[in-house]
Amino acid sequence: MVLNFRNPGTLLYALIILALVIIVAVYFRVKKVKDRSGIKAANTKRLRSLGIFKKKYIEGIILKVVFFIGLGVALLSAVLLFARPYKSIPDKDEFNGRDIMLCIDISASNHSGIADLTDEFIKTVEGLDGDRVGISIFNTSSVLYLPVTDDYEFAVKKLKALSEYFKAEEEFQKNYADKYEYAYEVPESEKKRYDELNRILSSFDQGTTAGYEIKGTSCVGEGLASALFSFPDLMTEKRTRTLILVTDNEPEYIGEELVSLADTCQMCVADEVNVFGIYPGTDIKKYTDSAQRKQEFQKAITEAKGKFYVKDAELTAERILNDIEAQAVKKTEIAVATKTVDEPKSWFIVLVISLSFTFLVVIISLIETGFLTFTKKKLYQKIISIITAVLIIASTVMIGIRPMIVDQNQEVRTNNLDVCLIIDTTISMWAEDYNQGPRMDAVKKDVETIINALPGSSFALVNFDNSAQLLMPYTQDINGIRDAVDDLSMPNYNTAQGSSVNKIMDEIKTLSEVSDNKKGTRRTIYFIFSDGETTDGTELGAFEKLERNVDGGAVIGYGSTTGGKMNYPGKGYVKDTSKGTSARSKIDEDNLQMLAKKLGIPYVHSGKIGYNNEIFSEIDVIKALSRDAAIEDGDTSGMIETYYYFAGILAVILMAWVVRNIYKGGLS
């Protein structure tokens, strides 16, 4: 039973008034009883001695007691409901407190059977429910291949690509690296496959071998440390974190290592991160100390109180998943606040039960008297009785319905939104017609504004130039989104293939499907940042087919009609070869407006000084959309209660009824 009230002062005054009114009613009742001036009946003693009289007299007393108790409790319940009982509950994001980071060594020595192990990881991810997963890969340097996310479909997609890489690495080592010392030794008949494998491997190796001629390769300690610090909010948020390191532990440093594997494992202990180690072994003959390396690896993991596995037939996804789930889930403390919500349910139940007894007694009394107590009333008294009964019932029903209105001033925490940021990164977006700076500066400011205006949302990041790329899947790692936006850079001038927003169609469709597959009532929002230029000769695609996948957002335009020059780093301003002067990029607002129309979202221009009032109004629309979705999902925190007004009306009516019946001395 809730005993906290929003209006305790109102409750106090109501109870005082109620007590005074009852005292006055009792006073007049007592005074009326003392008045014996009425006509007296003779020979009632014999009547009172009859059994039927005694029975009916006792029944009358019982009915009167039940009536007054029911009416009194109903009146008290109505007064308490008018005072608005409430409870305090924690307001926090709904997610499990577990993050899992796969840290995988992709050096040449660590290739044997890793593809099969990666396939087991795919099964592990498919068995997760609510946890977040990320992937870090390393050799000389580390790459955050997948930021932590609960987008399992995307995680599986990335793992499959990684599995293909290891299959290519295994084939390359077996058919080429072990046979030929130099590329020119590869026979012409095998050259095509050799080049294909090199292309597959280079797509991963280019990012992870930076500086190998200075540092060496297989920097295991650094790779693990980088993965550790890739956990979002590592120092501020208490979550259960598990780091799974896959390596043959065969570092080939040039000089001293920056941090050792053992030291990094102890760093994991200090940061309360569970560390698992998987040793796949190596079939490269030059590593004669592999047994010692395995022992060092196992010792480092064991001293960190972690799990150590050797890749064999018994190392299955089910075993890894069971060990992950055995880690106690910590209660997250981030984004937690206390909110108060009305809790009228308990007192409403008491009200309904007490009123039911009260009306039951009234009905029994009417039946016992053959409805004489009602039919003998004057017309106006009958009308008042009927109106009173109707008002009591109607007020009770309205309390039960609990009507609410939207609180327009309530701050909305948009936990139910998936917000996709799609950024045009073609060369023209670096045209300098934004406060004498590049348009991309305006984009970054606008992105920051959106992130700050939609707290609690999951964000994804897509960029498009030669093609569209999903840089970040839906995640609540806001700092990761910010870092990814800050790292956006101008594409290679020599390989640029022209601009077209058509390249984002597939990504919108894919991300919409991901959002739709999530539990609960969610809305998918798209912000598209572009200057609208189309220089590849294509016409705007059939974006209207995607409108049903878009719940809100905006197309935001950048640039001016006079245009701006584009400064390519190291080469100066981009030239218009047909004129021999600096090329100027101009905004194509017609194209952007058409795109917005097809997607069913508004078009706005960013303006010369960043975000303007027009886009803030669109954010207000999105917040309202989020509120509606929350209400649809049963969240009433953004609503204003009105039930207590009906409770106040009911309390007044019941108070009048109590006073009347006390004065009358029975059921009236």
XYZ file of C-alpha atoms in Angstrom, residues 42-54:
13
model
C -48.258 2.054 22.059
C -47.745 -1.648 22.813
C -44.377 -2.008 21.015
C -42.897 -4.280 23.696
C -44.698 -7.344 22.359
C -43.632 -6.486 18.824
C -40.008 -6.233 19.906
C -40.213 -9.667 21.509
C -41.119 -11.397 18.275
C -38.387 -13.574 16.710
C -38.784 -12.105 13.263
C -38.465 -8.608 14.677
C -35.256 -9.527 16.499
